[in-house]
Amino acid sequence: MLRTWTDTHYKLEDDDWLYIATHEEQSSASLVCPGYARDGEGFSIHFTPAHLETLEHLLTALRIIQAQQEAMLESYSVINRRKKEEGRRKKEEERGKRNN
């Protein structure tokens, strides 16, 4: 018999409400995103200690992405400051030429 697999993908928004629920009786914890906060598309994923290594890899990947974004924002800030300084210098030079 042919079996079909379905993978569900959710893209979380930065302001999606998430919380952690612990389930001592099941030796697990859940990442919960309630449906009423996402137009009925909530979910809960139960994790056990067996998932720790994978979750640590996920955190590492997210920290790398965050560091890259921060570095990019810093570069843009430096570039914008330089452009503003160049613009000011050019205006000052033009004023100096007009005054001479």
PDB file of N, CA and C in Angstrom:
ATOM      1  N   MET A   1       0.848  -1.182   0.000  1.00  0.00           N
ATOM      2  CA  MET A   1       0.000   0.000   0.000  1.00  0.00           C
ATOM      3  C   MET A   1       0.892   1.243   0.000  1.00  0.00           C
ATOM      4  N   LEU A   2       0.545   2.210  -0.828  1.00  0.00           N
ATOM      5  CA  LEU A   2       1.270   3.464  -0.930  1.00  0.00           C
ATOM      6  C   LEU A   2       0.906   4.354   0.255  1.00  0.00           C
ATOM      7  N   ARG A   3       1.924   4.930   0.871  1.00  0.00           N
ATOM      8  CA  ARG A   3       1.696   5.789   2.027  1.00  0.00           C
ATOM      9  C   ARG A   3       2.133   7.210   1.683  1.00  0.00           C
ATOM     10  N   THR A   4       1.328   8.181   2.045  1.00  0.00           N
ATOM     11  CA  THR A   4       1.635   9.579   1.769  1.00  0.00           C
ATOM     12  C   THR A   4       2.003  10.275   3.072  1.00  0.00           C
ATOM     13  N   TRP A   5       3.049  11.087   3.005  1.00  0.00           N
ATOM     14  CA  TRP A   5       3.503  11.827   4.184  1.00  0.00           C
ATOM     15  C   TRP A   5       3.103  13.284   4.033  1.00  0.00           C
ATOM     16  N   THR A   6       2.754  13.876   5.139  1.00  0.00           N
ATOM     17  CA  THR A   6       2.415  15.293   5.153  1.00  0.00           C
ATOM     18  C   THR A   6       3.274  15.989   6.195  1.00  0.00           C
ATOM     19  N   ASP A   7       4.022  16.985   5.752  1.00  0.00           N
ATOM     20  CA  ASP A   7       4.799  17.803   6.676  1.00  0.00           C
ATOM     21  C   ASP A   7       4.074  19.128   6.852  1.00  0.00           C
ATOM     22  N   THR A   8       3.983  19.581   8.083  1.00  0.00           N
ATOM     23  CA  THR A   8       3.331  20.856   8.367  1.00  0.00           C
ATOM     24  C   THR A   8       4.409  21.889   8.660  1.00  0.00           C
ATOM     25  N   HIS A   9       4.299  23.041   8.022  1.00  0.00           N
ATOM     26  CA  HIS A   9       5.273  24.116   8.203  1.00  0.00           C
ATOM     27  C   HIS A   9       4.551  25.345   8.738  1.00  0.00           C
ATOM     28  N   TYR A  10       5.116  25.938   9.763  1.00  0.00           N
ATOM     29  CA  TYR A  10       4.596  27.180  10.307  1.00  0.00           C
ATOM     30  C   TYR A  10       5.723  28.200  10.284  1.00  0.00           C
ATOM     31  N   LYS A  11       5.425  29.391   9.803  1.00  0.00           N
ATOM     32  CA  LYS A  11       6.393  30.473   9.885  1.00  0.00           C
ATOM     33  C   LYS A  11       5.932  31.372  11.016  1.00  0.00           C
ATOM     34  N   LEU A  12       6.735  31.441  12.054  1.00  0.00           N
ATOM     35  CA  LEU A  12       6.386  32.283  13.188  1.00  0.00           C
ATOM     36  C   LEU A  12       6.750  33.728  12.892  1.00  0.00           C
ATOM     37  N   GLU A  13       5.882  34.626  13.320  1.00  0.00           N
ATOM     38  CA  GLU A  13       6.173  36.050  13.227  1.00  0.00           C
ATOM     39  C   GLU A  13       6.903  36.452  14.504  1.00  0.00           C
ATOM     40  N   ASP A  14       7.632  37.555  14.435  1.00  0.00           N
ATOM     41  CA  ASP A  14       8.406  37.990  15.597  1.00  0.00           C
ATOM     42  C   ASP A  14       7.541  38.228  16.821  1.00  0.00           C
ATOM     43  N   ASP A  15       6.278  38.598  16.606  1.00  0.00           N
ATOM     44  CA  ASP A  15       5.406  38.903  17.739  1.00  0.00           C
ATOM     45  C   ASP A  15       4.432  37.763  18.082  1.00  0.00           C
ATOM     46  N   ASP A  16       4.600  36.588  17.487  1.00  0.00           N
ATOM     47  CA  ASP A  16       3.750  35.450  17.858  1.00  0.00           C
ATOM     48  C   ASP A  16       3.969  35.103  19.326  1.00  0.00           C
ATOM     49  N   TRP A  17       2.871  34.788  19.992  1.00  0.00           N
ATOM     50  CA  TRP A  17       2.955  34.454  21.407  1.00  0.00           C
ATOM     51  C   TRP A  17       3.375  32.999  21.543  1.00  0.00           C
ATOM     52  N   LEU A  18       4.475  32.769  22.238  1.00  0.00           N
ATOM     53  CA  LEU A  18       4.970  31.415  22.511  1.00  0.00           C
ATOM     54  C   LEU A  18       5.161  31.255  24.002  1.00  0.00           C
ATOM     55  N   TYR A  19       4.956  30.048  24.469  1.00  0.00           N
ATOM     56  CA  TYR A  19       5.313  29.752  25.859  1.00  0.00           C
ATOM     57  C   TYR A  19       5.710  28.295  25.984  1.00  0.00           C
ATOM     58  N   ILE A  20       6.325  27.980  27.092  1.00  0.00           N
ATOM     59  CA  ILE A  20       6.787  26.622  27.376  1.00  0.00           C
ATOM     60  C   ILE A  20       5.883  26.013  28.441  1.00  0.00           C
ATOM     61  N   ALA A  21       5.436  24.808  28.205  1.00  0.00           N
ATOM     62  CA  ALA A  21       4.649  24.057  29.188  1.00  0.00           C
ATOM     63  C   ALA A  21       5.434  22.795  29.543  1.00  0.00           C
ATOM     64  N   THR A  22       5.529  22.499  30.813  1.00  0.00           N
ATOM     65  CA  THR A  22       6.233  21.278  31.220  1.00  0.00           C
ATOM     66  C   THR A  22       5.221  20.199  31.565  1.00  0.00           C
ATOM     67  N   HIS A  23       5.595  18.951  31.281  1.00  0.00           N
ATOM     68  CA  HIS A  23       4.724  17.801  31.520  1.00  0.00           C
ATOM     69  C   HIS A  23       5.545  16.759  32.285  1.00  0.00           C
ATOM     70  N   GLU A  24       5.621  16.944  33.577  1.00  0.00           N
ATOM     71  CA  GLU A  24       6.459  16.070  34.402  1.00  0.00           C
ATOM     72  C   GLU A  24       6.050  14.609  34.279  1.00  0.00           C
ATOM     73  N   GLU A  25       4.748  14.354  34.201  1.00  0.00           N
ATOM     74  CA  GLU A  25       4.273  12.972  34.124  1.00  0.00           C
ATOM     75  C   GLU A  25       4.711  12.289  32.829  1.00  0.00           C
ATOM     76  N   GLN A  26       5.016  13.092  31.793  1.00  0.00           N
ATOM     77  CA  GLN A  26       5.469  12.540  30.513  1.00  0.00           C
ATOM     78  C   GLN A  26       6.963  12.778  30.283  1.00  0.00           C
ATOM     79  N   SER A  27       7.616  13.355  31.268  1.00  0.00           N
ATOM     80  CA  SER A  27       9.044  13.703  31.156  1.00  0.00           C
ATOM     81  C   SER A  27       9.315  14.484  29.877  1.00  0.00           C
ATOM     82  N   SER A  28       8.478  15.506  29.658  1.00  0.00           N
ATOM     83  CA  SER A  28       8.637  16.306  28.450  1.00  0.00           C
ATOM     84  C   SER A  28       8.280  17.761  28.727  1.00  0.00           C
ATOM     85  N   ALA A  29       8.602  18.586  27.766  1.00  0.00           N
ATOM     86  CA  ALA A  29       8.217  19.992  27.788  1.00  0.00           C
ATOM     87  C   ALA A  29       7.739  20.336  26.381  1.00  0.00           C
ATOM     88  N   SER A  30       6.846  21.310  26.300  1.00  0.00           N
ATOM     89  CA  SER A  30       6.274  21.676  25.005  1.00  0.00           C
ATOM     90  C   SER A  30       6.535  23.130  24.683  1.00  0.00           C
ATOM     91  N   LEU A  31       6.762  23.369  23.401  1.00  0.00           N
ATOM     92  CA  LEU A  31       6.731  24.718  22.863  1.00  0.00           C
ATOM     93  C   LEU A  31       5.296  24.900  22.385  1.00  0.00           C
ATOM     94  N   VAL A  32       4.609  25.896  22.921  1.00  0.00           N
ATOM     95  CA  VAL A  32       3.197  26.085  22.616  1.00  0.00           C
ATOM     96  C   VAL A  32       2.994  27.447  21.951  1.00  0.00           C
ATOM     97  N   CYS A  33       2.282  27.428  20.864  1.00  0.00           N
ATOM     98  CA  CYS A  33       1.835  28.649  20.196  1.00  0.00           C
ATOM     99  C   CYS A  33       0.322  28.506  20.065  1.00  0.00           C
ATOM    100  N   PRO A  34      -0.422  29.168  20.945  1.00  0.00           N
ATOM    101  CA  PRO A  34      -1.863  28.954  20.979  1.00  0.00           C
ATOM    102  C   PRO A  34      -2.577  29.406  19.710  1.00  0.00           C
ATOM    103  N   GLY A  35      -3.573  28.626  19.332  1.00  0.00           N
ATOM    104  CA  GLY A  35      -4.329  28.892  18.113  1.00  0.00           C
ATOM    105  C   GLY A  35      -5.097  30.188  18.134  1.00  0.00           C
ATOM    106  N   TYR A  36      -5.613  30.587  19.292  1.00  0.00           N
ATOM    107  CA  TYR A  36      -6.402  31.816  19.334  1.00  0.00           C
ATOM    108  C   TYR A  36      -5.536  33.041  19.080  1.00  0.00           C
ATOM    109  N   ALA A  37      -4.224  32.897  19.191  1.00  0.00           N
ATOM    110  CA  ALA A  37      -3.324  34.012  18.900  1.00  0.00           C
ATOM    111  C   ALA A  37      -2.875  33.991  17.440  1.00  0.00           C
ATOM    112  N   ARG A  38      -3.224  32.927  16.686  1.00  0.00           N
ATOM    113  CA  ARG A  38      -2.774  32.785  15.292  1.00  0.00           C
ATOM    114  C   ARG A  38      -3.917  32.411  14.361  1.00  0.00           C
ATOM    115  N   ASP A  39      -5.050  32.991  14.559  1.00  0.00           N
ATOM    116  CA  ASP A  39      -6.208  32.713  13.695  1.00  0.00           C
ATOM    117  C   ASP A  39      -6.510  31.225  13.576  1.00  0.00           C
ATOM    118  N   GLY A  40      -6.437  30.513  14.683  1.00  0.00           N
ATOM    119  CA  GLY A  40      -6.788  29.094  14.703  1.00  0.00           C
ATOM    120  C   GLY A  40      -5.678  28.163  14.243  1.00  0.00           C
ATOM    121  N   GLU A  41      -4.481  28.692  13.970  1.00  0.00           N
ATOM    122  CA  GLU A  41      -3.389  27.852  13.487  1.00  0.00           C
ATOM    123  C   GLU A  41      -2.318  27.661  14.553  1.00  0.00           C
ATOM    124  N   GLY A  42      -2.741  27.270  15.731  1.00  0.00           N
ATOM    125  CA  GLY A  42      -1.798  27.050  16.819  1.00  0.00           C
ATOM    126  C   GLY A  42      -1.190  25.666  16.754  1.00  0.00           C
ATOM    127  N   PHE A  43      -0.225  25.453  17.619  1.00  0.00           N
ATOM    128  CA  PHE A  43       0.408  24.143  17.681  1.00  0.00           C
ATOM    129  C   PHE A  43       1.116  23.979  19.015  1.00  0.00           C
ATOM    130  N   SER A  44       1.441  22.756  19.306  1.00  0.00           N
ATOM    131  CA  SER A  44       2.225  22.412  20.489  1.00  0.00           C
ATOM    132  C   SER A  44       3.150  21.267  20.090  1.00  0.00           C
ATOM    133  N   ILE A  45       4.419  21.420  20.384  1.00  0.00           N
ATOM    134  CA  ILE A  45       5.388  20.364  20.067  1.00  0.00           C
ATOM    135  C   ILE A  45       5.996  19.883  21.376  1.00  0.00           C
ATOM    136  N   HIS A  46       5.864  18.605  21.652  1.00  0.00           N
ATOM    137  CA  HIS A  46       6.418  18.014  22.866  1.00  0.00           C
ATOM    138  C   HIS A  46       7.846  17.553  22.602  1.00  0.00           C
ATOM    139  N   PHE A  47       8.749  17.933  23.513  1.00  0.00           N
ATOM    140  CA  PHE A  47      10.148  17.520  23.422  1.00  0.00           C
ATOM    141  C   PHE A  47      10.523  16.759  24.678  1.00  0.00           C
ATOM    142  N   THR A  48      11.426  15.819  24.514  1.00  0.00           N
ATOM    143  CA  THR A  48      11.970  15.073  25.653  1.00  0.00           C
ATOM    144  C   THR A  48      13.469  15.345  25.715  1.00  0.00           C
ATOM    145  N   PRO A  49      14.135  14.908  26.779  1.00  0.00           N
ATOM    146  CA  PRO A  49      15.586  15.100  26.845  1.00  0.00           C
ATOM    147  C   PRO A  49      16.332  14.506  25.647  1.00  0.00           C
ATOM    148  N   ALA A  50      15.749  13.532  24.971  1.00  0.00           N
ATOM    149  CA  ALA A  50      16.390  12.944  23.789  1.00  0.00           C
ATOM    150  C   ALA A  50      16.535  13.968  22.657  1.00  0.00           C
ATOM    151  N   HIS A  51      15.775  15.052  22.708  1.00  0.00           N
ATOM    152  CA  HIS A  51      15.819  16.076  21.665  1.00  0.00           C
ATOM    153  C   HIS A  51      16.794  17.204  21.971  1.00  0.00           C
ATOM    154  N   LEU A  52      17.431  17.167  23.130  1.00  0.00           N
ATOM    155  CA  LEU A  52      18.303  18.270  23.547  1.00  0.00           C
ATOM    156  C   LEU A  52      19.376  18.624  22.524  1.00  0.00           C
ATOM    157  N   GLU A  53      20.070  17.648  21.989  1.00  0.00           N
ATOM    158  CA  GLU A  53      21.156  17.925  21.057  1.00  0.00           C
ATOM    159  C   GLU A  53      20.634  18.657  19.814  1.00  0.00           C
ATOM    160  N   THR A  54      19.520  18.211  19.278  1.00  0.00           N
ATOM    161  CA  THR A  54      18.932  18.856  18.110  1.00  0.00           C
ATOM    162  C   THR A  54      18.491  20.277  18.443  1.00  0.00           C
ATOM    163  N   LEU A  55      17.882  20.463  19.601  1.00  0.00           N
ATOM    164  CA  LEU A  55      17.440  21.797  20.009  1.00  0.00           C
ATOM    165  C   LEU A  55      18.631  22.722  20.233  1.00  0.00           C
ATOM    166  N   GLU A  56      19.728  22.176  20.759  1.00  0.00           N
ATOM    167  CA  GLU A  56      20.944  22.980  20.938  1.00  0.00           C
ATOM    168  C   GLU A  56      21.499  23.409  19.583  1.00  0.00           C
ATOM    169  N   HIS A  57      21.431  22.531  18.586  1.00  0.00           N
ATOM    170  CA  HIS A  57      21.869  22.889  17.233  1.00  0.00           C
ATOM    171  C   HIS A  57      20.972  23.990  16.652  1.00  0.00           C
ATOM    172  N   LEU A  58      19.683  23.902  16.918  1.00  0.00           N
ATOM    173  CA  LEU A  58      18.751  24.927  16.467  1.00  0.00           C
ATOM    174  C   LEU A  58      19.111  26.279  17.088  1.00  0.00           C
ATOM    175  N   LEU A  59      19.358  26.289  18.391  1.00  0.00           N
ATOM    176  CA  LEU A  59      19.731  27.530  19.077  1.00  0.00           C
ATOM    177  C   LEU A  59      21.035  28.102  18.524  1.00  0.00           C
ATOM    178  N   THR A  60      22.000  27.234  18.269  1.00  0.00           N
ATOM    179  CA  THR A  60      23.273  27.683  17.698  1.00  0.00           C
ATOM    180  C   THR A  60      23.052  28.325  16.337  1.00  0.00           C
ATOM    181  N   ALA A  61      22.249  27.685  15.498  1.00  0.00           N
ATOM    182  CA  ALA A  61      21.962  28.232  14.167  1.00  0.00           C
ATOM    183  C   ALA A  61      21.287  29.593  14.277  1.00  0.00           C
ATOM    184  N   LEU A  62      20.331  29.730  15.185  1.00  0.00           N
ATOM    185  CA  LEU A  62      19.641  31.007  15.361  1.00  0.00           C
ATOM    186  C   LEU A  62      20.576  32.084  15.895  1.00  0.00           C
ATOM    187  N   ARG A  63      21.488  31.720  16.787  1.00  0.00           N
ATOM    188  CA  ARG A  63      22.457  32.695  17.315  1.00  0.00           C
ATOM    189  C   ARG A  63      23.413  33.173  16.219  1.00  0.00           C
ATOM    190  N   ILE A  64      23.795  32.273  15.331  1.00  0.00           N
ATOM    191  CA  ILE A  64      24.656  32.654  14.207  1.00  0.00           C
ATOM    192  C   ILE A  64      23.915  33.625  13.294  1.00  0.00           C
ATOM    193  N   ILE A  65      22.663  33.321  12.992  1.00  0.00           N
ATOM    194  CA  ILE A  65      21.853  34.204  12.148  1.00  0.00           C
ATOM    195  C   ILE A  65      21.712  35.576  12.813  1.00  0.00           C
ATOM    196  N   GLN A  66      21.453  35.586  14.102  1.00  0.00           N
ATOM    197  CA  GLN A  66      21.309  36.847  14.838  1.00  0.00           C
ATOM    198  C   GLN A  66      22.602  37.660  14.772  1.00  0.00           C
ATOM    199  N   ALA A  67      23.746  37.012  14.962  1.00  0.00           N
ATOM    200  CA  ALA A  67      25.032  37.711  14.908  1.00  0.00           C
ATOM    201  C   ALA A  67      25.277  38.280  13.507  1.00  0.00           C
ATOM    202  N   GLN A  68      24.920  37.528  12.479  1.00  0.00           N
ATOM    203  CA  GLN A  68      25.087  38.009  11.107  1.00  0.00           C
ATOM    204  C   GLN A  68      24.197  39.222  10.847  1.00  0.00           C
ATOM    205  N   GLN A  69      22.965  39.174  11.334  1.00  0.00           N
ATOM    206  CA  GLN A  69      22.049  40.304  11.149  1.00  0.00           C
ATOM    207  C   GLN A  69      22.574  41.543  11.869  1.00  0.00           C
ATOM    208  N   GLU A  70      23.073  41.356  13.095  1.00  0.00           N
ATOM    209  CA  GLU A  70      23.608  42.484  13.854  1.00  0.00           C
ATOM    210  C   GLU A  70      24.825  43.081  13.149  1.00  0.00           C
ATOM    211  N   ALA A  71      25.690  42.221  12.599  1.00  0.00           N
ATOM    212  CA  ALA A  71      26.871  42.701  11.880  1.00  0.00           C
ATOM    213  C   ALA A  71      26.450  43.474  10.636  1.00  0.00           C
ATOM    214  N   MET A  72      25.429  42.981   9.940  1.00  0.00           N
ATOM    215  CA  MET A  72      24.951  43.652   8.736  1.00  0.00           C
ATOM    216  C   MET A  72      24.365  45.018   9.093  1.00  0.00           C
ATOM    217  N   LEU A  73      23.583  45.077  10.157  1.00  0.00           N
ATOM    218  CA  LEU A  73      23.003  46.353  10.579  1.00  0.00           C
ATOM    219  C   LEU A  73      24.095  47.341  10.960  1.00  0.00           C
ATOM    220  N   GLU A  74      25.122  46.860  11.623  1.00  0.00           N
ATOM    221  CA  GLU A  74      26.244  47.725  12.004  1.00  0.00           C
ATOM    222  C   GLU A  74      26.939  48.254  10.753  1.00  0.00           C
ATOM    223  N   SER A  75      27.145  47.404   9.736  1.00  0.00           N
ATOM    224  CA  SER A  75      27.780  47.859   8.492  1.00  0.00           C
ATOM    225  C   SER A  75      26.944  48.926   7.818  1.00  0.00           C
ATOM    226  N   TYR A  76      25.609  48.717   7.774  1.00  0.00           N
ATOM    227  CA  TYR A  76      24.740  49.714   7.170  1.00  0.00           C
ATOM    228  C   TYR A  76      24.823  51.033   7.928  1.00  0.00           C
ATOM    229  N   SER A  77      24.907  50.956   9.257  1.00  0.00           N
ATOM    230  CA  SER A  77      25.008  52.168  10.065  1.00  0.00           C
ATOM    231  C   SER A  77      26.291  52.918   9.738  1.00  0.00           C
ATOM    232  N   VAL A  78      27.399  52.191   9.621  1.00  0.00           N
ATOM    233  CA  VAL A  78      28.686  52.811   9.294  1.00  0.00           C
ATOM    234  C   VAL A  78      28.617  53.456   7.916  1.00  0.00           C
ATOM    235  N   ILE A  79      28.055  52.737   6.949  1.00  0.00           N
ATOM    236  CA  ILE A  79      27.931  53.270   5.586  1.00  0.00           C
ATOM    237  C   ILE A  79      27.071  54.534   5.581  1.00  0.00           C
ATOM    238  N   ASN A  80      25.954  54.501   6.283  1.00  0.00           N
ATOM    239  CA  ASN A  80      25.071  55.671   6.333  1.00  0.00           C
ATOM    240  C   ASN A  80      25.745  56.862   7.006  1.00  0.00           C
ATOM    241  N   ARG A  81      26.503  56.599   8.078  1.00  0.00           N
ATOM    242  CA  ARG A  81      27.228  57.696   8.737  1.00  0.00           C
ATOM    243  C   ARG A  81      28.236  58.313   7.784  1.00  0.00           C
ATOM    244  N   ARG A  82      28.956  57.475   7.037  1.00  0.00           N
ATOM    245  CA  ARG A  82      29.942  57.975   6.080  1.00  0.00           C
ATOM    246  C   ARG A  82      29.278  58.807   4.990  1.00  0.00           C
ATOM    247  N   LYS A  83      28.134  58.333   4.490  1.00  0.00           N
ATOM    248  CA  LYS A  83      27.423  59.079   3.454  1.00  0.00           C
ATOM    249  C   LYS A  83      26.980  60.445   3.977  1.00  0.00           C
ATOM    250  N   LYS A  84      26.475  60.477   5.205  1.00  0.00           N
ATOM    251  CA  LYS A  84      26.043  61.747   5.789  1.00  0.00           C
ATOM    252  C   LYS A  84      27.235  62.682   5.960  1.00  0.00           C
ATOM    253  N   GLU A  85      28.364  62.138   6.420  1.00  0.00           N
ATOM    254  CA  GLU A  85      29.563  62.959   6.592  1.00  0.00           C
ATOM    255  C   GLU A  85      30.037  63.506   5.254  1.00  0.00           C
ATOM    256  N   GLU A  86      30.017  62.677   4.220  1.00  0.00           N
ATOM    257  CA  GLU A  86      30.414  63.128   2.877  1.00  0.00           C
ATOM    258  C   GLU A  86      29.487  64.231   2.392  1.00  0.00           C
ATOM    259  N   GLY A  87      28.210  64.071   2.614  1.00  0.00           N
ATOM    260  CA  GLY A  87      27.236  65.086   2.214  1.00  0.00           C
ATOM    261  C   GLY A  87      27.488  66.400   2.927  1.00  0.00           C
ATOM    262  N   ARG A  88      27.783  66.351   4.219  1.00  0.00           N
ATOM    263  CA  ARG A  88      28.080  67.563   4.985  1.00  0.00           C
ATOM    264  C   ARG A  88      29.345  68.233   4.472  1.00  0.00           C
ATOM    265  N   ARG A  89      30.387  67.417   4.214  1.00  0.00           N
ATOM    266  CA  ARG A  89      31.644  67.969   3.710  1.00  0.00           C
ATOM    267  C   ARG A  89      31.454  68.663   2.371  1.00  0.00           C
ATOM    268  N   LYS A  90      30.685  68.029   1.486  1.00  0.00           N
ATOM    269  CA  LYS A  90      30.438  68.631   0.170  1.00  0.00           C
ATOM    270  C   LYS A  90      29.704  69.958   0.306  1.00  0.00           C
ATOM    271  N   LYS A  91      28.703  70.002   1.205  1.00  0.00           N
ATOM    272  CA  LYS A  91      27.973  71.255   1.419  1.00  0.00           C
ATOM    273  C   LYS A  91      28.901  72.332   1.960  1.00  0.00           C
ATOM    274  N   GLU A  92      29.774  71.954   2.894  1.00  0.00           N
ATOM    275  CA  GLU A  92      30.724  72.921   3.454  1.00  0.00           C
ATOM    276  C   GLU A  92      31.691  73.413   2.381  1.00  0.00           C
ATOM    277  N   GLU A  93      32.148  72.515   1.516  1.00  0.00           N
ATOM    278  CA  GLU A  93      33.048  72.901   0.431  1.00  0.00           C
ATOM    279  C   GLU A  93      32.348  73.868  -0.519  1.00  0.00           C
ATOM    280  N   GLU A  94      31.099  73.574  -0.850  1.00  0.00           N
ATOM    281  CA  GLU A  94      30.339  74.460  -1.740  1.00  0.00           C
ATOM    282  C   GLU A  94      30.147  75.832  -1.113  1.00  0.00           C
ATOM    283  N   ARG A  95      29.861  75.868   0.167  1.00  0.00           N
ATOM    284  CA  ARG A  95      29.713  77.151   0.870  1.00  0.00           C
ATOM    285  C   ARG A  95      31.029  77.916   0.866  1.00  0.00           C
ATOM    286  N   GLY A  96      32.119  77.180   1.068  1.00  0.00           N
ATOM    287  CA  GLY A  96      33.435  77.813   1.067  1.00  0.00           C
ATOM    288  C   GLY A  96      33.774  78.396  -0.292  1.00  0.00           C
ATOM    289  N   LYS A  97      33.436  77.702  -1.360  1.00  0.00           N
ATOM    290  CA  LYS A  97      33.694  78.204  -2.717  1.00  0.00           C
ATOM    291  C   LYS A  97      32.858  79.446  -3.004  1.00  0.00           C
ATOM    292  N   ARG A  98      31.607  79.465  -2.545  1.00  0.00           N
ATOM    293  CA  ARG A  98      30.732  80.615  -2.766  1.00  0.00           C
ATOM    294  C   ARG A  98      31.214  81.836  -2.006  1.00  0.00           C
ATOM    295  N   ASN A  99      31.777  81.597  -0.816  1.00  0.00           N
ATOM    296  CA  ASN A  99      32.242  82.702   0.025  1.00  0.00           C
ATOM    297  C   ASN A  99      33.567  83.274  -0.478  1.00  0.00           C
ATOM    298  N   ASN A 100      34.310  82.550  -1.281  1.00  0.00           N
ATOM    299  CA  ASN A 100      35.627  83.040  -1.768  1.00  0.00           C
ATOM    300  C   ASN A 100      35.480  83.840  -2.976  1.00  0.00           C
TER     301      ASN A 100
END
